[in-house]
PDB file of C-alpha atoms in Angstrom:
ATOM      1  CA  MET B  57      16.081  -3.334 -43.385  1.00  0.00           C
ATOM      2  CA  ILE B  58      14.766   0.237 -43.061  1.00  0.00           C
ATOM      3  CA  MET B  59      11.345   0.412 -41.454  1.00  0.00           C
ATOM      4  CA  THR B  60       8.904   3.263 -41.942  1.00  0.00           C
ATOM      5  CA  ARG B  61       7.763   4.567 -38.590  1.00  0.00           C
ATOM      6  CA  ASN B  62       4.075   5.207 -37.991  1.00  0.00           C
ATOM      7  CA  THR B  63       3.592   8.846 -36.949  1.00  0.00           C
ATOM      8  CA  ASP B  64       1.352   7.692 -34.087  1.00  0.00           C
ATOM      9  CA  ASP B  65       3.996   5.398 -32.583  1.00  0.00           C
ATOM     10  CA  ASP B  66       5.134   8.101 -30.179  1.00  0.00           C
ATOM     11  CA  ARG B  67       1.715   8.372 -28.492  1.00  0.00           C
ATOM     12  CA  VAL B  68       1.923   6.398 -25.266  1.00  0.00           C
ATOM     13  CA  VAL B  69      -0.499   6.039 -22.385  1.00  0.00           C
ATOM     14  CA  PHE B  70       1.299   5.081 -19.185  1.00  0.00           C
ATOM     15  CA  PHE B  71      -0.668   3.549 -16.328  1.00  0.00           C
ATOM     16  CA  ASP B  72      -0.081   3.144 -12.651  1.00  0.00           C
ATOM     17  CA  VAL B  73      -1.353  -0.291 -11.525  1.00  0.00           C
ATOM     18  CA  ASP B  74      -2.500  -0.302  -7.911  1.00  0.00           C
ATOM     19  CA  ASP B  75      -5.786   1.535  -7.287  1.00  0.00           C
ATOM     20  CA  THR B  76      -5.768   2.638 -10.934  1.00  0.00           C
ATOM     21  CA  LEU B  77      -6.409  -0.568 -12.866  1.00  0.00           C
ATOM     22  CA  LEU B  78      -7.645  -2.485  -9.828  1.00  0.00           C
ATOM     23  CA  ASP B  79      -8.764  -1.824  -6.254  1.00  0.00           C
ATOM     24  CA  THR B  80      -5.533  -2.923  -4.586  1.00  0.00           C
ATOM     25  CA  SER B  81      -6.121  -1.195  -1.253  1.00  0.00           C
ATOM     26  CA  THR B  82      -9.437  -2.936  -0.565  1.00  0.00           C
ATOM     27  CA  PHE B  83      -8.348  -6.462  -1.477  1.00  0.00           C
ATOM     28  CA  ALA B  84      -5.019  -6.087   0.351  1.00  0.00           C
ATOM     29  CA  GLN B  85      -6.794  -4.938   3.514  1.00  0.00           C
ATOM     30  CA  THR B  86      -9.244  -7.855   3.322  1.00  0.00           C
ATOM     31  CA  ALA B  87      -6.426 -10.348   2.721  1.00  0.00           C
ATOM     32  CA  ARG B  88      -4.342  -9.016   5.612  1.00  0.00           C
ATOM     33  CA  ARG B  89      -7.288  -9.182   8.004  1.00  0.00           C
ATOM     34  CA  ALA B  90      -7.992 -12.773   6.963  1.00  0.00           C
ATOM     35  CA  ALA B  91      -4.338 -13.670   7.576  1.00  0.00           C
ATOM     36  CA  ILE B  92      -4.337 -12.024  10.999  1.00  0.00           C
ATOM     37  CA  GLU B  93      -7.529 -13.791  12.048  1.00  0.00           C
ATOM     38  CA  LEU B  94      -6.065 -17.184  11.219  1.00  0.00           C
ATOM     39  CA  MET B  95      -2.782 -16.383  12.980  1.00  0.00           C
ATOM     40  CA  VAL B  96      -4.638 -15.298  16.142  1.00  0.00           C
ATOM     41  CA  ASP B  97      -6.877 -18.368  15.986  1.00  0.00           C
ATOM     42  CA  ASN B  98      -3.712 -20.486  15.890  1.00  0.00           C
ATOM     43  CA  GLY B  99      -1.915 -18.958  18.814  1.00  0.00           C
ATOM     44  CA  LEU B 100      -0.725 -15.403  18.119  1.00  0.00           C
ATOM     45  CA  PRO B 101      -1.315 -13.908  21.592  1.00  0.00           C
ATOM     46  CA  LEU B 102      -3.142 -10.693  20.639  1.00  0.00           C
ATOM     47  CA  ASP B 103      -6.727  -9.886  19.848  1.00  0.00           C
ATOM     48  CA  LYS B 104      -7.407  -9.526  16.135  1.00  0.00           C
ATOM     49  CA  ASP B 105      -7.734  -5.747  16.012  1.00  0.00           C
ATOM     50  CA  GLU B 106      -4.553  -5.260  18.032  1.00  0.00           C
ATOM     51  CA  ALA B 107      -2.624  -7.701  15.836  1.00  0.00           C
ATOM     52  CA  TYR B 108      -3.880  -5.972  12.695  1.00  0.00           C
ATOM     53  CA  GLY B 109      -2.758  -2.647  14.120  1.00  0.00           C
ATOM     54  CA  VAL B 110       0.747  -4.011  14.732  1.00  0.00           C
ATOM     55  CA  LEU B 111       0.845  -5.385  11.177  1.00  0.00           C
ATOM     56  CA  LYS B 112      -0.182  -2.014   9.719  1.00  0.00           C
ATOM     57  CA  THR B 113       2.626  -0.333  11.650  1.00  0.00           C
ATOM     58  CA  ILE B 114       5.132  -2.850  10.274  1.00  0.00           C
ATOM     59  CA  ILE B 115       3.867  -2.308   6.715  1.00  0.00           C
ATOM     60  CA  ARG B 116       4.104   1.455   7.144  1.00  0.00           C
ATOM     61  CA  GLU B 117       7.678   1.195   8.449  1.00  0.00           C
ATOM     62  CA  LYS B 118       8.947  -1.469   6.049  1.00  0.00           C
ATOM     63  CA  GLY B 119       6.946  -0.530   2.950  1.00  0.00           C
ATOM     64  CA  SER B 120       4.284  -2.535   1.142  1.00  0.00           C
ATOM     65  CA  ASN B 121       6.826  -4.296  -1.100  1.00  0.00           C
ATOM     66  CA  TYR B 122       8.768  -5.756   1.830  1.00  0.00           C
ATOM     67  CA  GLY B 123       8.433  -9.540   1.730  1.00  0.00           C
ATOM     68  CA  LYS B 124       8.555 -10.492   5.416  1.00  0.00           C
ATOM     69  CA  HIS B 125       5.817  -8.552   7.206  1.00  0.00           C
ATOM     70  CA  PHE B 126       4.509 -11.642   8.977  1.00  0.00           C
ATOM     71  CA  ASN B 127       8.013 -12.691  10.040  1.00  0.00           C
ATOM     72  CA  VAL B 128       8.491  -9.318  11.705  1.00  0.00           C
ATOM     73  CA  LEU B 129       5.026  -9.526  13.279  1.00  0.00           C
ATOM     74  CA  THR B 130       5.829 -12.789  15.092  1.00  0.00           C
ATOM     75  CA  GLN B 131       9.250 -11.439  16.063  1.00  0.00           C
ATOM     76  CA  VAL B 132       7.671  -8.325  17.601  1.00  0.00           C
ATOM     77  CA  VAL B 133       4.875 -10.183  19.402  1.00  0.00           C
ATOM     78  CA  LEU B 134       6.683 -13.358  20.465  1.00  0.00           C
ATOM     79  CA  GLY B 135      10.302 -12.244  20.570  1.00  0.00           C
ATOM     80  CA  HIS B 136      11.163 -14.807  17.887  1.00  0.00           C
ATOM     81  CA  GLU B 137       9.915 -15.874  14.481  1.00  0.00           C
ATOM     82  CA  ASP B 138       7.279 -18.596  14.466  1.00  0.00           C
ATOM     83  CA  PRO B 139       7.525 -20.460  11.122  1.00  0.00           C
ATOM     84  CA  MET B 140       4.070 -22.036  11.408  1.00  0.00           C
ATOM     85  CA  LEU B 141       2.326 -18.729  12.104  1.00  0.00           C
ATOM     86  CA  VAL B 142       4.331 -16.978   9.392  1.00  0.00           C
ATOM     87  CA  ALA B 143       3.342 -19.667   6.883  1.00  0.00           C
ATOM     88  CA  LEU B 144      -0.321 -19.389   7.877  1.00  0.00           C
ATOM     89  CA  GLY B 145      -0.231 -15.636   7.450  1.00  0.00           C
ATOM     90  CA  MET B 146       1.580 -15.662   4.113  1.00  0.00           C
ATOM     91  CA  ILE B 147      -0.504 -18.418   2.523  1.00  0.00           C
ATOM     92  CA  THR B 148      -3.815 -16.950   3.696  1.00  0.00           C
ATOM     93  CA  TYR B 149      -2.847 -13.483   2.543  1.00  0.00           C
ATOM     94  CA  HIS B 150      -1.859 -14.635  -0.938  1.00  0.00           C
ATOM     95  CA  ASN B 151      -4.820 -16.997  -1.353  1.00  0.00           C
ATOM     96  CA  VAL B 152      -7.376 -14.353  -0.373  1.00  0.00           C
ATOM     97  CA  LYS B 153      -5.645 -11.622  -2.374  1.00  0.00           C
ATOM     98  CA  MET B 154      -5.584 -13.704  -5.545  1.00  0.00           C
ATOM     99  CA  ALA B 155      -9.187 -14.800  -5.067  1.00  0.00           C
ATOM    100  CA  LEU B 156     -10.291 -11.160  -4.894  1.00  0.00           C
ATOM    101  CA  LEU B 157      -8.050  -9.816  -7.652  1.00  0.00           C
ATOM    102  CA  ARG B 158     -10.287  -8.097 -10.205  1.00  0.00           C
ATOM    103  CA  PRO B 159      -9.871  -5.079 -12.479  1.00  0.00           C
ATOM    104  CA  PHE B 160     -12.191  -2.127 -12.030  1.00  0.00           C
ATOM    105  CA  ALA B 161     -15.388  -2.615 -14.016  1.00  0.00           C
ATOM    106  CA  ASP B 162     -14.381  -0.359 -16.924  1.00  0.00           C
ATOM    107  CA  THR B 163     -10.660  -1.166 -17.016  1.00  0.00           C
ATOM    108  CA  ILE B 164     -10.683  -3.660 -19.884  1.00  0.00           C
ATOM    109  CA  ASP B 165     -13.085  -1.594 -22.012  1.00  0.00           C
ATOM    110  CA  THR B 166     -10.804   1.417 -21.523  1.00  0.00           C
ATOM    111  CA  LEU B 167      -7.703  -0.534 -22.547  1.00  0.00           C
ATOM    112  CA  ILE B 168      -9.483  -1.828 -25.655  1.00  0.00           C
ATOM    113  CA  TYR B 169     -10.590   1.701 -26.526  1.00  0.00           C
ATOM    114  CA  LEU B 170      -7.082   3.151 -26.168  1.00  0.00           C
ATOM    115  CA  LYS B 171      -5.583   0.451 -28.364  1.00  0.00           C
ATOM    116  CA  SER B 172      -8.284   1.084 -30.969  1.00  0.00           C
ATOM    117  CA  GLN B 173      -7.250   4.741 -31.008  1.00  0.00           C
ATOM    118  CA  GLY B 174      -3.657   3.825 -31.811  1.00  0.00           C
ATOM    119  CA  TYR B 175      -2.076   4.430 -28.410  1.00  0.00           C
ATOM    120  CA  ARG B 176       0.654   2.148 -27.139  1.00  0.00           C
ATOM    121  CA  LEU B 177       0.336   1.227 -23.473  1.00  0.00           C
ATOM    122  CA  ALA B 178       2.876   0.761 -20.689  1.00  0.00           C
ATOM    123  CA  VAL B 179       3.092   0.801 -16.898  1.00  0.00           C
ATOM    124  CA  ILE B 180       5.117   3.086 -14.640  1.00  0.00           C
ATOM    125  CA  SER B 181       5.039   1.745 -11.089  1.00  0.00           C
ATOM    126  CA  ASN B 182       6.711   2.252  -7.738  1.00  0.00           C
ATOM    127  CA  GLY B 183       6.993  -1.450  -7.219  1.00  0.00           C
ATOM    128  CA  ILE B 184       8.713  -4.721  -7.968  1.00  0.00           C
ATOM    129  CA  THR B 185       8.741  -5.658 -11.632  1.00  0.00           C
ATOM    130  CA  ILE B 186       7.706  -9.309 -11.322  1.00  0.00           C
ATOM    131  CA  LYS B 187       4.886  -8.439  -8.904  1.00  0.00           C
ATOM    132  CA  GLN B 188       3.409  -5.884 -11.285  1.00  0.00           C
ATOM    133  CA  TRP B 189       3.644  -8.247 -14.247  1.00  0.00           C
ATOM    134  CA  GLU B 190       2.016 -10.920 -12.060  1.00  0.00           C
ATOM    135  CA  LYS B 191      -0.966  -8.645 -11.427  1.00  0.00           C
ATOM    136  CA  LEU B 192      -1.336  -7.865 -15.134  1.00  0.00           C
ATOM    137  CA  VAL B 193      -1.164 -11.568 -15.986  1.00  0.00           C
ATOM    138  CA  ARG B 194      -3.658 -12.568 -13.297  1.00  0.00           C
ATOM    139  CA  LEU B 195      -6.016  -9.801 -14.456  1.00  0.00           C
ATOM    140  CA  ASN B 196      -5.556 -11.094 -18.017  1.00  0.00           C
ATOM    141  CA  VAL B 197      -4.651  -7.626 -19.298  1.00  0.00           C
ATOM    142  CA  TYR B 198      -0.914  -8.229 -19.817  1.00  0.00           C
ATOM    143  CA  SER B 199      -1.247  -8.409 -23.603  1.00  0.00           C
ATOM    144  CA  PHE B 200      -2.320  -4.753 -23.746  1.00  0.00           C
ATOM    145  CA  PHE B 201       1.020  -3.546 -22.363  1.00  0.00           C
ATOM    146  CA  ASP B 202       4.326  -3.298 -24.192  1.00  0.00           C
ATOM    147  CA  ALA B 203       6.441  -2.648 -21.089  1.00  0.00           C
ATOM    148  CA  VAL B 204       6.416  -2.349 -17.307  1.00  0.00           C
ATOM    149  CA  ILE B 205       8.849   0.231 -15.943  1.00  0.00           C
ATOM    150  CA  THR B 206       9.353   0.044 -12.198  1.00  0.00           C
ATOM    151  CA  SER B 207      11.259   1.848  -9.479  1.00  0.00           C
ATOM    152  CA  GLU B 208      13.016  -1.454  -8.806  1.00  0.00           C
ATOM    153  CA  GLU B 209      14.712  -1.463 -12.206  1.00  0.00           C
ATOM    154  CA  VAL B 210      15.230   2.301 -12.548  1.00  0.00           C
ATOM    155  CA  GLY B 211      16.441   2.902  -9.004  1.00  0.00           C
ATOM    156  CA  LYS B 212      14.198   5.943  -8.550  1.00  0.00           C
ATOM    157  CA  LYS B 213      10.559   6.230  -7.529  1.00  0.00           C
ATOM    158  CA  LYS B 214       7.787   8.397  -8.918  1.00  0.00           C
ATOM    159  CA  PRO B 215       7.622  11.404  -8.903  1.00  0.00           C
ATOM    160  CA  ASP B 216      11.358  11.475  -9.718  1.00  0.00           C
ATOM    161  CA  LYS B 217      11.739  12.664 -13.304  1.00  0.00           C
ATOM    162  CA  LEU B 218      14.207   9.899 -14.111  1.00  0.00           C
ATOM    163  CA  ILE B 219      11.642   7.103 -14.019  1.00  0.00           C
ATOM    164  CA  TYR B 220       9.455   9.009 -16.480  1.00  0.00           C
ATOM    165  CA  ASP B 221      12.405   9.789 -18.743  1.00  0.00           C
ATOM    166  CA  VAL B 222      13.440   6.124 -18.745  1.00  0.00           C
ATOM    167  CA  ALA B 223       9.871   5.065 -19.542  1.00  0.00           C
ATOM    168  CA  LEU B 224       9.577   7.525 -22.427  1.00  0.00           C
ATOM    169  CA  ARG B 225      12.914   6.394 -23.868  1.00  0.00           C
ATOM    170  CA  LYS B 226      11.998   2.733 -23.517  1.00  0.00           C
ATOM    171  CA  MET B 227       8.698   3.312 -25.311  1.00  0.00           C
ATOM    172  CA  ASN B 228      10.176   5.800 -27.803  1.00  0.00           C
ATOM    173  CA  GLY B 229       7.398   8.151 -26.739  1.00  0.00           C
ATOM    174  CA  ASP B 230       6.938  11.856 -27.297  1.00  0.00           C
ATOM    175  CA  PRO B 231       6.163  13.437 -23.902  1.00  0.00           C
ATOM    176  CA  GLU B 232       3.917  16.066 -25.512  1.00  0.00           C
ATOM    177  CA  LYS B 233       1.767  13.304 -27.017  1.00  0.00           C
ATOM    178  CA  SER B 234       1.839  10.962 -24.027  1.00  0.00           C
ATOM    179  CA  VAL B 235      -0.200  10.811 -20.841  1.00  0.00           C
ATOM    180  CA  MET B 236       0.124   9.257 -17.384  1.00  0.00           C
ATOM    181  CA  ILE B 237      -2.977   7.797 -15.731  1.00  0.00           C
ATOM    182  CA  GLY B 238      -2.772   7.182 -11.999  1.00  0.00           C
ATOM    183  CA  ASN B 239      -4.400   7.799  -8.644  1.00  0.00           C
ATOM    184  CA  LYS B 240      -1.763   9.796  -6.767  1.00  0.00           C
ATOM    185  CA  PHE B 241      -1.480  13.546  -7.228  1.00  0.00           C
ATOM    186  CA  ARG B 242       2.202  13.950  -6.412  1.00  0.00           C
ATOM    187  CA  GLU B 243       3.634  10.676  -7.699  1.00  0.00           C
ATOM    188  CA  ASP B 244       1.556  10.203 -10.838  1.00  0.00           C
ATOM    189  CA  ALA B 245       0.245  13.614 -11.892  1.00  0.00           C
ATOM    190  CA  LEU B 246       2.987  16.045 -10.859  1.00  0.00           C
ATOM    191  CA  GLY B 247       5.698  13.553 -11.764  1.00  0.00           C
ATOM    192  CA  ALA B 248       4.310  13.180 -15.277  1.00  0.00           C
ATOM    193  CA  VAL B 249       3.807  16.925 -15.787  1.00  0.00           C
ATOM    194  CA  ASN B 250       7.379  17.613 -14.658  1.00  0.00           C
ATOM    195  CA  ALA B 251       8.526  15.166 -17.344  1.00  0.00           C
ATOM    196  CA  GLY B 252       6.619  17.079 -20.015  1.00  0.00           C
ATOM    197  CA  MET B 253       3.581  14.814 -20.170  1.00  0.00           C
ATOM    198  CA  SER B 254      -0.074  15.374 -19.387  1.00  0.00           C
ATOM    199  CA  ALA B 255      -1.809  13.437 -16.621  1.00  0.00           C
ATOM    200  CA  ILE B 256      -5.186  12.002 -15.694  1.00  0.00           C
ATOM    201  CA  LEU B 257      -6.052  11.341 -12.057  1.00  0.00           C
ATOM    202  CA  VAL B 258      -8.597   8.615 -11.311  1.00  0.00           C
ATOM    203  CA  ASN B 259      -9.840   7.181  -7.998  1.00  0.00           C
ATOM    204  CA  SER B 260      -7.791   9.902  -6.361  1.00  0.00           C
ATOM    205  CA  ASP B 261      -7.985  11.493  -2.921  1.00  0.00           C
ATOM    206  CA  VAL B 262      -6.893  14.784  -4.492  1.00  0.00           C
ATOM    207  CA  THR B 263      -7.581  17.659  -2.089  1.00  0.00           C
ATOM    208  CA  GLU B 264      -9.172  21.038  -2.737  1.00  0.00           C
ATOM    209  CA  ASP B 265      -5.724  22.601  -2.277  1.00  0.00           C
ATOM    210  CA  ASP B 266      -4.416  20.278  -4.992  1.00  0.00           C
ATOM    211  CA  ARG B 267      -7.248  21.333  -7.298  1.00  0.00           C
ATOM    212  CA  GLN B 268      -6.508  24.989  -6.692  1.00  0.00           C
ATOM    213  CA  TYR B 269      -2.807  24.398  -7.354  1.00  0.00           C
ATOM    214  CA  ILE B 270      -3.620  22.704 -10.661  1.00  0.00           C
ATOM    215  CA  LYS B 271      -5.814  25.646 -11.635  1.00  0.00           C
ATOM    216  CA  LYS B 272      -3.352  28.318 -10.484  1.00  0.00           C
ATOM    217  CA  GLU B 273      -0.374  26.740 -12.260  1.00  0.00           C
ATOM    218  CA  GLN B 274      -2.507  25.766 -15.283  1.00  0.00           C
ATOM    219  CA  LEU B 275      -1.202  22.222 -15.130  1.00  0.00           C
ATOM    220  CA  ASP B 276      -2.275  19.725 -17.777  1.00  0.00           C
ATOM    221  CA  ILE B 277      -3.951  17.451 -15.236  1.00  0.00           C
ATOM    222  CA  THR B 278      -7.500  16.145 -15.611  1.00  0.00           C
ATOM    223  CA  ILE B 279      -9.393  14.634 -12.667  1.00  0.00           C
ATOM    224  CA  ILE B 280     -11.986  11.923 -13.307  1.00  0.00           C
ATOM    225  CA  GLU B 281     -14.021   9.674 -11.043  1.00  0.00           C
ATOM    226  CA  ASN B 282     -14.013   6.464 -13.089  1.00  0.00           C
ATOM    227  CA  ILE B 283     -11.412   4.909 -15.358  1.00  0.00           C
ATOM    228  CA  GLY B 284     -14.111   4.565 -18.005  1.00  0.00           C
ATOM    229  CA  ASP B 285     -14.168   8.357 -18.295  1.00  0.00           C
ATOM    230  CA  VAL B 286     -10.767   8.149 -20.002  1.00  0.00           C
ATOM    231  CA  ASN B 287     -12.682   7.271 -23.166  1.00  0.00           C
ATOM    232  CA  THR B 288     -14.221  10.761 -23.229  1.00  0.00           C
ATOM    233  CA  ILE B 289     -10.838  12.507 -22.930  1.00  0.00           C
ATOM    234  CA  LEU B 290      -8.413  10.636 -25.191  1.00  0.00           C
TER     235      LEU B 290
END
């Protein structure tokens, strides 16, 4: 059967997830501190600030998607893994993280608005596919998104052009009519622009040098303070 294609089908809004749709950094920090406090209270022989510092170093070295941060922590501190302390850390971290998991205040209204304007929505993330889908499901926004494209499945991370090209092909999107919304200047904004898309930066720590570079190169990058401001641009 031949289907007639809607001329708006190639308009796609791609989102980053962490610190774009939700405040990942804050809830992750709170959850990690809660885990450390319980581990110290149950025998990890460091004070809480010192233990948290060691954990942050491990996360920085191993990456946030590594699944055994607490295993490494006990190995570093004790010279061997302590299953009980690891279990305490993991369970506390996940329980606190899930209890705090909330979208930014204007996230859902923005997603509803974009759908009402005929955009199709997808995610491009430097992360693990199941973890990103889990966040969307727990936030109850999964039904807005047609696809989640991750560095895990593509084999390349943002800002590599390949992950954007794969996402555009998967969504059958026209780069000139599509936009990437994220919080990181290099990964989200420059990566999208290099793939022929426009970009919107939100909740970003973009520097004055970055702003001057955008202006000098006349890049199609818009900087906003709140995700709700997307509604005034698209």
